[in-house]
XYZ file of C-alpha atoms in Angstrom:
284
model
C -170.901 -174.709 38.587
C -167.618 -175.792 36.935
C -168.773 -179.058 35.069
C -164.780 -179.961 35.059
C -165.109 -180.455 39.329
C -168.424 -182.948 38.922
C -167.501 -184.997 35.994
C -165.224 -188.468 36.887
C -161.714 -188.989 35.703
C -160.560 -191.755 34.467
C -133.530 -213.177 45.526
C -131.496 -211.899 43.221
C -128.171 -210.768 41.609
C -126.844 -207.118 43.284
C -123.984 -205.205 43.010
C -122.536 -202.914 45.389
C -119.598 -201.003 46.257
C -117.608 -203.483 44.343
C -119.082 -206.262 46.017
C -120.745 -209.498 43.950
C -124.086 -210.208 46.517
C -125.944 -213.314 45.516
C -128.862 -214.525 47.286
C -130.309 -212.499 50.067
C -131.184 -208.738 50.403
C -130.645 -206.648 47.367
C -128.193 -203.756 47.482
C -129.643 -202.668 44.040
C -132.962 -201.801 46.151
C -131.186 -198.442 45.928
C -131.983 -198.088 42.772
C -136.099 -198.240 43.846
C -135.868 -194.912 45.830
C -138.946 -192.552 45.315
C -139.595 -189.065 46.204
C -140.928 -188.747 49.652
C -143.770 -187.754 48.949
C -146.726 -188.805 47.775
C -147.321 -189.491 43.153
C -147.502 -186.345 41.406
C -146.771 -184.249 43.735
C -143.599 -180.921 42.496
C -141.388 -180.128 45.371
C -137.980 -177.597 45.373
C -135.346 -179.730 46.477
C -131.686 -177.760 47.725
C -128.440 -179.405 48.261
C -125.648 -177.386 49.528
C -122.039 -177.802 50.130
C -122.517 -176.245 53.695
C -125.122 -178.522 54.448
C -124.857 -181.353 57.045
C -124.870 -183.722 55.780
C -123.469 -182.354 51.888
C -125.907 -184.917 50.365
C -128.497 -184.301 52.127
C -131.260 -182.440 50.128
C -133.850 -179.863 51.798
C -136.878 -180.024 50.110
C -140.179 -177.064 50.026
C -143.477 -176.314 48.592
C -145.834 -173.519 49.192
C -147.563 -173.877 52.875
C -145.965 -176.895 52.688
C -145.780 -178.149 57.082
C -147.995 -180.511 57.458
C -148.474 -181.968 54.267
C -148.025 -186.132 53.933
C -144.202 -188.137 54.179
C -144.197 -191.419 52.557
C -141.553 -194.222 52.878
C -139.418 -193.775 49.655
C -139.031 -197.514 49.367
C -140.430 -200.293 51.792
C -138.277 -201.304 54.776
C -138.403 -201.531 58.416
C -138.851 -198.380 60.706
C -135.284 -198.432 63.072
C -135.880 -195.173 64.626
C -138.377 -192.570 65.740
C -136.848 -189.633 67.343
C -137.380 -186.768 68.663
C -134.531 -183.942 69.444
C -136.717 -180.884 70.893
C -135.361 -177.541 69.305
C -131.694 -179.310 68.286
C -130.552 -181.416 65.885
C -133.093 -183.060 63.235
C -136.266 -182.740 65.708
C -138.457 -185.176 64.887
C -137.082 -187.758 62.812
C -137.544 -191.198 61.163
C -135.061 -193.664 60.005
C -136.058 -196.703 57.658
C -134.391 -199.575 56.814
C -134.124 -200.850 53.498
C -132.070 -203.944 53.428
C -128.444 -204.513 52.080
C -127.171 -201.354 54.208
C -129.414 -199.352 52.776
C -131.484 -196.523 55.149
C -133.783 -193.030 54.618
C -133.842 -190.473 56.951
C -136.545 -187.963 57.046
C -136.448 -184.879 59.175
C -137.621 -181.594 61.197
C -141.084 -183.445 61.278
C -144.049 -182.142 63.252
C -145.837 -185.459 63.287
C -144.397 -189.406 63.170
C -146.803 -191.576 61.841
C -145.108 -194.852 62.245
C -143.106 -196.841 65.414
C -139.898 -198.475 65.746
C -140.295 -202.245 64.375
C -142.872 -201.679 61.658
C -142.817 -202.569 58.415
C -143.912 -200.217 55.887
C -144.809 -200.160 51.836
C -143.419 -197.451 49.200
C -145.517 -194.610 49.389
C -146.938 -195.605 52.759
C -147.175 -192.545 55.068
C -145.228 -192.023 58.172
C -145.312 -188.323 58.804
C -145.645 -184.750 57.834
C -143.335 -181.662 57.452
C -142.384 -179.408 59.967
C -140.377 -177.070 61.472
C -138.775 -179.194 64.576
C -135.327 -179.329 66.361
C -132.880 -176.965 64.204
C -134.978 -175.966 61.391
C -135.805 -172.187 60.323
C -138.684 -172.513 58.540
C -141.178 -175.752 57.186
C -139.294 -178.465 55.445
C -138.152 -181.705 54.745
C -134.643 -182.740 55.340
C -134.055 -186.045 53.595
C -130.880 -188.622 53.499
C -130.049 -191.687 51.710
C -127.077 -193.888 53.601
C -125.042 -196.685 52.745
C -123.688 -198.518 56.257
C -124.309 -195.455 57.746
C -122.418 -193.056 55.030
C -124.744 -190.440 53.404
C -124.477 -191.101 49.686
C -125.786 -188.870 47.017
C -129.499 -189.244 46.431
C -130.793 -191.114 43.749
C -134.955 -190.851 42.829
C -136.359 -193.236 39.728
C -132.314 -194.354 39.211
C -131.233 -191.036 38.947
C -129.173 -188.834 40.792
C -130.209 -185.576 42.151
C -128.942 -181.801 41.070
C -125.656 -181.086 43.470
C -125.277 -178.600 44.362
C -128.159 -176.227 43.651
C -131.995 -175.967 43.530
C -134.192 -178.125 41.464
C -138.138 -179.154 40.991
C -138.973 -182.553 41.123
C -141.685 -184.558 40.363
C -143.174 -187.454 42.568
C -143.085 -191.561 41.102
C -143.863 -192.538 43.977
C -146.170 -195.184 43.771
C -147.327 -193.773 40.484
C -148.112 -197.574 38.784
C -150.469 -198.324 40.770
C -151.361 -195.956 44.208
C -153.882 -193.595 44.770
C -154.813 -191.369 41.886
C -154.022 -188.078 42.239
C -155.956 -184.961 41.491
C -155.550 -183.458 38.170
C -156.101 -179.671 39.175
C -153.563 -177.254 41.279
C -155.060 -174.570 43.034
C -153.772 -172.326 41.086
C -155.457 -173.676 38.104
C -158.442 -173.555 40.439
C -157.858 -169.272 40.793
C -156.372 -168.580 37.510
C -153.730 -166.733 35.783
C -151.730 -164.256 38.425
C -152.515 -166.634 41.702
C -149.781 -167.344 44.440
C -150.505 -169.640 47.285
C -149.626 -168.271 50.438
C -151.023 -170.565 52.989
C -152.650 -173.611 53.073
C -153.905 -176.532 55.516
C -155.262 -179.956 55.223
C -158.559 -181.486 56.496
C -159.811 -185.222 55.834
C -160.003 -185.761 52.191
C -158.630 -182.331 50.928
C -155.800 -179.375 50.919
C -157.648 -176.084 51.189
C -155.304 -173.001 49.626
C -155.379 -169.509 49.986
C -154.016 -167.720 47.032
C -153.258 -164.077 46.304
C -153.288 -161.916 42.947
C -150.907 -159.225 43.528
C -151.897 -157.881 40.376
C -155.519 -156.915 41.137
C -155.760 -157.144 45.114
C -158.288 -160.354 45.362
C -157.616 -163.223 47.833
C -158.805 -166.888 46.733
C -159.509 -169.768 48.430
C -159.725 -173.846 47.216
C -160.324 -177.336 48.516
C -158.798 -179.451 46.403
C -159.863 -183.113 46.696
C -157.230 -185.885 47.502
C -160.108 -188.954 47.710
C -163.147 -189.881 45.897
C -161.626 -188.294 42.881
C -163.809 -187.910 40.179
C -166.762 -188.827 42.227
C -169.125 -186.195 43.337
C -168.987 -185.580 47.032
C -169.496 -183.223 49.813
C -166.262 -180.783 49.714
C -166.283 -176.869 50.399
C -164.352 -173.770 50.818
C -164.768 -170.191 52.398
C -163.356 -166.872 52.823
C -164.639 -164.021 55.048
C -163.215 -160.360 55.362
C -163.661 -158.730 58.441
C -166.040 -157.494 58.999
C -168.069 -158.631 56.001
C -170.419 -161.903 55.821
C -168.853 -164.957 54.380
C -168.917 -166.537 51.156
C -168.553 -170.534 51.192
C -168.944 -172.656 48.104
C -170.065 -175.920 49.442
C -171.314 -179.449 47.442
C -171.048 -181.970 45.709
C -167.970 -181.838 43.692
C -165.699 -184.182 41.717
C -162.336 -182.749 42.195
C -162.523 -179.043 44.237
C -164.806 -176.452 45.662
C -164.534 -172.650 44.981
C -162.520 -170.487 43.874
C -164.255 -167.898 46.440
C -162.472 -164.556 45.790
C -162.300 -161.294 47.546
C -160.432 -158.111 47.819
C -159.361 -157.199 51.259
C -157.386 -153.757 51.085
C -156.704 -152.894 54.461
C -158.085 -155.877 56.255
C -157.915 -159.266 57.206
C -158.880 -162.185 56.294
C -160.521 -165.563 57.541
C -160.380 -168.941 55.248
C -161.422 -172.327 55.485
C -162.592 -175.384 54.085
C -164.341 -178.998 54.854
C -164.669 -182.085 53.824
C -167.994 -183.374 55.735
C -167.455 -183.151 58.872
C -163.192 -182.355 58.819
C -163.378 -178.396 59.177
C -160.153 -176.171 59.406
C -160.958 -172.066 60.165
C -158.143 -169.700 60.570
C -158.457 -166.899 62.586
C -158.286 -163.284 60.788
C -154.532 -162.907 59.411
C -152.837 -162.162 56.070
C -153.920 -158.300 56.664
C -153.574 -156.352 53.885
Protein backbone atom coordinates (compact mmCIF):
# COMPACT_ATOMS: atom_id res chain seq x y z
CA UNK A 1 0.00 0.00 0.00
CA UNK A 2 1.33 3.44 -1.02
CA UNK A 3 1.74 5.15 2.50
CA UNK A 4 1.67 8.64 0.35
CA UNK A 5 -2.47 7.80 -0.47
CA UNK A 6 -3.27 7.12 3.57
CA UNK A 7 -1.28 9.77 5.21
CA UNK A 8 -3.27 13.50 5.62
CA UNK A 9 -2.14 16.63 3.93
CA UNK A 10 -1.97 19.55 5.33
CA UNK A 11 -18.49 50.75 -2.78
CA UNK A 12 -15.74 51.88 -4.28
CA UNK A 13 -13.60 53.89 -6.79
CA UNK A 14 -13.67 52.09 -10.62
CA UNK A 15 -12.50 52.97 -13.75
CA UNK A 16 -13.73 52.00 -16.99
CA UNK A 17 -13.60 52.68 -20.54
CA UNK A 18 -12.64 56.16 -19.68
CA UNK A 19 -15.34 56.55 -17.38
CA UNK A 20 -14.78 57.92 -13.47
CA UNK A 21 -17.64 55.41 -11.53
CA UNK A 22 -18.02 56.32 -7.90
CA UNK A 23 -20.31 54.62 -5.67
CA UNK A 24 -22.20 51.64 -6.89
CA UNK A 25 -21.14 48.47 -8.85
CA UNK A 26 -17.51 48.15 -9.61
CA UNK A 27 -16.36 48.00 -13.22
CA UNK A 28 -12.87 46.99 -11.84
CA UNK A 29 -14.71 43.56 -10.80
CA UNK A 30 -13.11 42.69 -14.14
CA UNK A 31 -10.11 42.57 -12.82
CA UNK A 32 -11.44 39.46 -10.23
CA UNK A 33 -11.99 37.01 -13.20
CA UNK A 34 -10.83 33.35 -12.46
CA UNK A 35 -10.37 30.40 -14.57
CA UNK A 36 -13.52 28.48 -14.96
CA UNK A 37 -12.69 25.93 -13.43
CA UNK A 38 -12.20 24.73 -10.34
CA UNK A 39 -8.24 25.76 -8.01
CA UNK A 40 -5.44 23.94 -9.38
CA UNK A 41 -6.75 22.59 -12.00
CA UNK A 42 -4.13 22.97 -15.95
CA UNK A 43 -6.33 23.43 -18.91
CA UNK A 44 -5.14 24.23 -22.90
CA UNK A 45 -6.79 27.30 -23.67
CA UNK A 46 -6.95 28.38 -27.87
CA UNK A 47 -7.85 31.69 -29.20
CA UNK A 48 -8.07 32.11 -32.84
CA UNK A 49 -8.54 34.87 -35.24
CA UNK A 50 -11.27 32.73 -37.06
CA UNK A 51 -13.00 32.17 -34.03
CA UNK A 52 -16.45 33.66 -33.19
CA UNK A 53 -16.19 35.47 -31.23
CA UNK A 54 -11.98 36.43 -31.85
CA UNK A 55 -11.71 36.68 -28.01
CA UNK A 56 -13.28 34.02 -27.19
CA UNK A 57 -10.92 31.24 -25.87
CA UNK A 58 -11.65 27.31 -26.31
CA UNK A 59 -10.36 25.59 -23.58
CA UNK A 60 -9.38 21.28 -23.22
CA UNK A 61 -8.00 18.72 -20.99
CA UNK A 62 -7.65 15.05 -21.38
CA UNK A 63 -11.30 13.24 -21.13
CA UNK A 64 -12.16 16.41 -20.20
CA UNK A 65 -16.68 16.41 -20.91
CA UNK A 66 -18.07 16.28 -17.97
CA UNK A 67 -15.71 17.58 -15.67
CA UNK A 68 -16.96 20.71 -13.15
CA UNK A 69 -17.69 24.73 -14.55
CA UNK A 70 -17.44 27.24 -11.90
CA UNK A 71 -18.62 30.92 -11.98
CA UNK A 72 -15.33 32.87 -12.72
CA UNK A 73 -16.46 35.66 -10.45
CA UNK A 74 -19.84 35.95 -8.45
CA UNK A 75 -22.84 37.52 -10.22
CA UNK A 76 -26.29 36.79 -11.14
CA UNK A 77 -27.24 33.90 -13.62
CA UNK A 78 -29.20 36.00 -16.79
CA UNK A 79 -29.44 33.10 -19.01
CA UNK A 80 -29.65 29.34 -19.34
CA UNK A 81 -29.91 28.18 -22.82
CA UNK A 82 -30.07 25.63 -24.75
CA UNK A 83 -29.53 25.67 -28.80
CA UNK A 84 -29.85 21.77 -29.76
CA UNK A 85 -27.03 20.90 -32.36
CA UNK A 86 -26.51 24.93 -33.40
CA UNK A 87 -25.02 27.66 -32.05
CA UNK A 88 -23.37 27.48 -28.39
CA UNK A 89 -25.74 24.43 -27.20
CA UNK A 90 -26.06 24.62 -23.84
CA UNK A 91 -25.03 27.76 -22.44
CA UNK A 92 -24.84 30.04 -19.35
CA UNK A 93 -24.54 33.70 -19.08
CA UNK A 94 -23.60 35.48 -15.66
CA UNK A 95 -23.80 38.76 -14.67
CA UNK A 96 -21.20 40.50 -12.96
CA UNK A 97 -22.18 44.03 -12.33
CA UNK A 98 -20.90 47.32 -14.02
CA UNK A 99 -21.58 45.71 -17.64
CA UNK A 100 -19.65 43.09 -16.95
CA UNK A 101 -20.91 39.22 -18.13
CA UNK A 102 -19.25 35.38 -18.66
CA UNK A 103 -20.43 33.16 -21.03
CA UNK A 104 -19.75 29.53 -20.84
CA UNK A 105 -20.54 27.12 -23.60
CA UNK A 106 -21.24 23.68 -25.58
CA UNK A 107 -22.25 22.37 -22.02
CA UNK A 108 -23.77 18.95 -21.46
CA UNK A 109 -25.18 19.82 -18.08
CA UNK A 110 -26.48 23.47 -16.45
CA UNK A 111 -26.24 23.44 -12.96
CA UNK A 112 -27.74 26.73 -12.11
CA UNK A 113 -31.28 28.80 -13.20
CA UNK A 114 -31.99 32.11 -14.45
CA UNK A 115 -32.19 34.60 -11.27
CA UNK A 116 -29.64 32.95 -9.01
CA UNK A 117 -26.98 34.28 -7.43
CA UNK A 118 -23.83 32.49 -7.41
CA UNK A 119 -20.13 32.68 -5.54
CA UNK A 120 -16.57 32.48 -7.42
CA UNK A 121 -15.81 29.06 -7.90
CA UNK A 122 -19.40 27.96 -7.34
CA UNK A 123 -20.38 25.28 -9.91
CA UNK A 124 -22.91 25.67 -12.58
CA UNK A 125 -22.10 23.05 -15.14
CA UNK A 126 -19.87 20.68 -16.93
CA UNK A 127 -18.19 20.41 -20.42
CA UNK A 128 -19.59 19.07 -23.34
CA UNK A 129 -19.96 18.66 -26.73
CA UNK A 130 -23.52 20.54 -27.43
CA UNK A 131 -24.99 22.73 -30.28
CA UNK A 132 -21.94 23.42 -32.82
CA UNK A 133 -19.10 21.86 -31.13
CA UNK A 134 -16.74 19.02 -32.69
CA UNK A 135 -15.41 17.53 -29.93
CA UNK A 136 -15.56 18.15 -25.67
CA UNK A 137 -14.85 21.67 -24.64
CA UNK A 138 -15.36 24.77 -23.09
CA UNK A 139 -16.07 27.86 -25.01
CA UNK A 140 -15.67 30.83 -22.70
CA UNK A 141 -16.35 34.83 -23.17
CA UNK A 142 -15.80 37.83 -21.17
CA UNK A 143 -18.18 41.01 -22.38
CA UNK A 144 -18.32 44.51 -21.68
CA UNK A 145 -22.16 45.93 -22.53
CA UNK A 146 -22.42 43.14 -24.58
CA UNK A 147 -18.87 43.53 -26.58
CA UNK A 148 -16.54 40.48 -26.17
CA UNK A 149 -13.34 41.92 -24.74
CA UNK A 150 -10.12 40.09 -24.45
CA UNK A 151 -9.97 37.77 -21.47
CA UNK A 152 -8.29 38.65 -18.50
CA UNK A 153 -7.62 35.66 -15.52
CA UNK A 154 -5.76 36.88 -12.01
CA UNK A 155 -5.43 40.65 -13.89
CA UNK A 156 -3.86 39.32 -16.72
CA UNK A 157 -4.59 38.96 -20.16
CA UNK A 158 -4.67 35.78 -22.01
CA UNK A 159 -2.16 34.46 -25.00
CA UNK A 160 -3.88 35.85 -28.49
CA UNK A 161 -3.74 34.30 -30.66
CA UNK A 162 -2.37 30.81 -30.00
CA UNK A 163 -2.42 27.89 -27.49
CA UNK A 164 -1.48 28.17 -23.92
CA UNK A 165 -1.70 26.09 -20.38
CA UNK A 166 -3.17 27.69 -17.63
CA UNK A 167 -3.41 27.20 -14.22
CA UNK A 168 -6.64 27.55 -12.00
CA UNK A 169 -6.84 30.62 -8.92
CA UNK A 170 -9.92 30.08 -8.66
CA UNK A 171 -10.89 30.19 -5.28
CA UNK A 172 -7.40 29.14 -4.36
CA UNK A 173 -7.33 31.43 -0.80
CA UNK A 174 -9.60 29.79 0.68
CA UNK A 175 -11.94 26.84 -1.35
CA UNK A 176 -11.73 23.35 -1.34
CA UNK A 177 -8.28 21.84 -1.23
CA UNK A 178 -7.31 20.18 -4.04
CA UNK A 179 -5.56 16.90 -4.50
CA UNK A 180 -1.90 16.93 -4.71
CA UNK A 181 -1.43 13.83 -7.12
CA UNK A 182 -2.28 13.62 -11.11
CA UNK A 183 -2.99 10.40 -12.39
CA UNK A 184 -0.25 10.29 -14.12
CA UNK A 185 1.88 10.60 -11.14
CA UNK A 186 -0.43 7.85 -9.91
CA UNK A 187 0.91 5.39 -13.22
CA UNK A 188 4.30 6.72 -13.64
CA UNK A 189 6.77 7.80 -16.11
CA UNK A 190 5.41 7.05 -19.95
CA UNK A 191 1.43 7.33 -18.90
CA UNK A 192 -1.18 9.18 -21.19
CA UNK A 193 -4.73 9.54 -20.10
CA UNK A 194 -7.06 8.60 -22.60
CA UNK A 195 -10.38 8.54 -20.96
CA UNK A 196 -11.72 9.34 -17.88
CA UNK A 197 -15.17 9.82 -15.88
CA UNK A 198 -16.29 11.14 -12.62
CA UNK A 199 -18.27 9.49 -9.76
CA UNK A 200 -19.16 11.17 -6.25
CA UNK A 201 -16.01 12.18 -4.61
CA UNK A 202 -13.45 11.20 -7.39
CA UNK A 203 -12.13 11.31 -11.26
CA UNK A 204 -11.26 7.75 -12.23
CA UNK A 205 -8.49 7.77 -15.35
CA UNK A 206 -7.50 5.35 -17.69
CA UNK A 207 -4.00 5.80 -18.86
CA UNK A 208 -1.90 4.12 -21.52
CA UNK A 209 2.02 3.41 -21.85
CA UNK A 210 2.66 3.24 -25.42
CA UNK A 211 6.01 2.32 -24.62
CA UNK A 212 5.43 -1.09 -23.00
CA UNK A 213 1.66 -1.98 -23.95
CA UNK A 214 0.04 -1.76 -20.20
CA UNK A 215 -3.28 0.07 -19.57
CA UNK A 216 -3.73 1.85 -16.01
CA UNK A 217 -6.44 2.87 -14.19
CA UNK A 218 -6.88 5.65 -10.99
CA UNK A 219 -9.45 7.22 -8.72
CA UNK A 220 -8.20 10.17 -7.71
CA UNK A 221 -9.93 11.73 -4.68
CA UNK A 222 -11.55 15.28 -4.94
CA UNK A 223 -13.10 15.17 -1.02
CA UNK A 224 -11.98 13.97 2.25
CA UNK A 225 -8.49 14.68 1.13
CA UNK A 226 -6.00 13.44 3.24
CA UNK A 227 -8.44 11.46 5.21
CA UNK A 228 -8.62 7.78 4.76
CA UNK A 229 -11.79 6.68 3.09
CA UNK A 230 -13.50 4.16 1.02
CA UNK A 231 -12.26 4.92 -2.77
CA UNK A 232 -11.41 2.19 -5.53
CA UNK A 233 -10.49 1.47 -9.01
CA UNK A 234 -10.62 -1.52 -11.56
CA UNK A 235 -9.65 -2.77 -14.84
CA UNK A 236 -10.71 -6.05 -16.53
CA UNK A 237 -9.52 -7.49 -19.99
CA UNK A 238 -11.77 -9.55 -21.73
CA UNK A 239 -11.97 -12.20 -21.08
CA UNK A 240 -9.78 -12.27 -17.99
CA UNK A 241 -11.01 -11.78 -14.18
CA UNK A 242 -10.73 -8.34 -12.81
CA UNK A 243 -8.36 -6.65 -10.70
CA UNK A 244 -9.89 -3.77 -8.35
CA UNK A 245 -7.87 -1.99 -5.72
CA UNK A 246 -10.42 -0.96 -3.24
CA UNK A 247 -10.00 0.89 0.56
CA UNK A 248 -9.34 3.11 2.57
CA UNK A 249 -7.22 5.69 1.01
CA UNK A 250 -6.13 9.29 1.61
CA UNK A 251 -5.80 10.68 -1.79
CA UNK A 252 -6.29 7.68 -4.73
CA UNK A 253 -6.78 4.02 -5.31
CA UNK A 254 -4.69 1.87 -7.76
CA UNK A 255 -2.71 2.15 -10.20
CA UNK A 256 -4.21 -1.36 -11.52
CA UNK A 257 -2.23 -2.12 -14.72
CA UNK A 258 -2.60 -4.52 -17.52
CA UNK A 259 -1.52 -5.31 -20.97
CA UNK A 260 -4.27 -5.88 -23.40
CA UNK A 261 -2.67 -6.67 -26.95
CA UNK A 262 -5.41 -7.48 -29.06
CA UNK A 263 -8.29 -6.91 -26.73
CA UNK A 264 -10.45 -4.77 -24.94
CA UNK A 265 -10.78 -3.36 -22.08
CA UNK A 266 -13.32 -2.60 -19.14
CA UNK A 267 -12.48 0.21 -16.30
CA UNK A 268 -14.05 1.63 -13.45
CA UNK A 269 -14.00 3.09 -10.21
CA UNK A 270 -16.20 4.03 -6.89
CA UNK A 271 -16.44 6.04 -4.32
CA UNK A 272 -18.92 4.06 -1.80
CA UNK A 273 -21.69 3.63 -3.32
CA UNK A 274 -21.05 6.20 -6.75
CA UNK A 275 -19.89 3.39 -9.32
CA UNK A 276 -19.04 4.22 -13.07
CA UNK A 277 -18.24 0.78 -15.43
CA UNK A 278 -17.53 1.18 -19.04
CA UNK A 279 -18.34 -1.32 -21.30
CA UNK A 280 -15.30 -3.18 -23.20
CA UNK A 281 -13.63 -0.41 -25.59
CA UNK A 282 -10.15 1.05 -26.18
CA UNK A 283 -9.31 -2.40 -28.14
CA UNK A 284 -5.98 -2.82 -28.77
Amino acid sequence: MDIKRMLSGVAGLAIGLGVLVIGGPQAGAATNFEMPFPCGQTWQGNTRTGHSPAQAVDLNRGADEGDAVVASASGKVTKVRNEGSTSYGRWIEIDHGSGWTTRYAHLSAQRVSVGQSVSQGQTIGNVGNTGGSTGAHLHYEQLLNGSPQKIKWSGDTILYYGTKNYKSNNKCGGGAPTNPYTPEEACGDGYKVIDGANVEGARVSLLYNAANGYNCVVAIKTTKLGTASDVGAFLEVQGEARTTDRDEYGYYAGPVKKKAPGKCVKWGGMVGSSTYTSGFEHCG
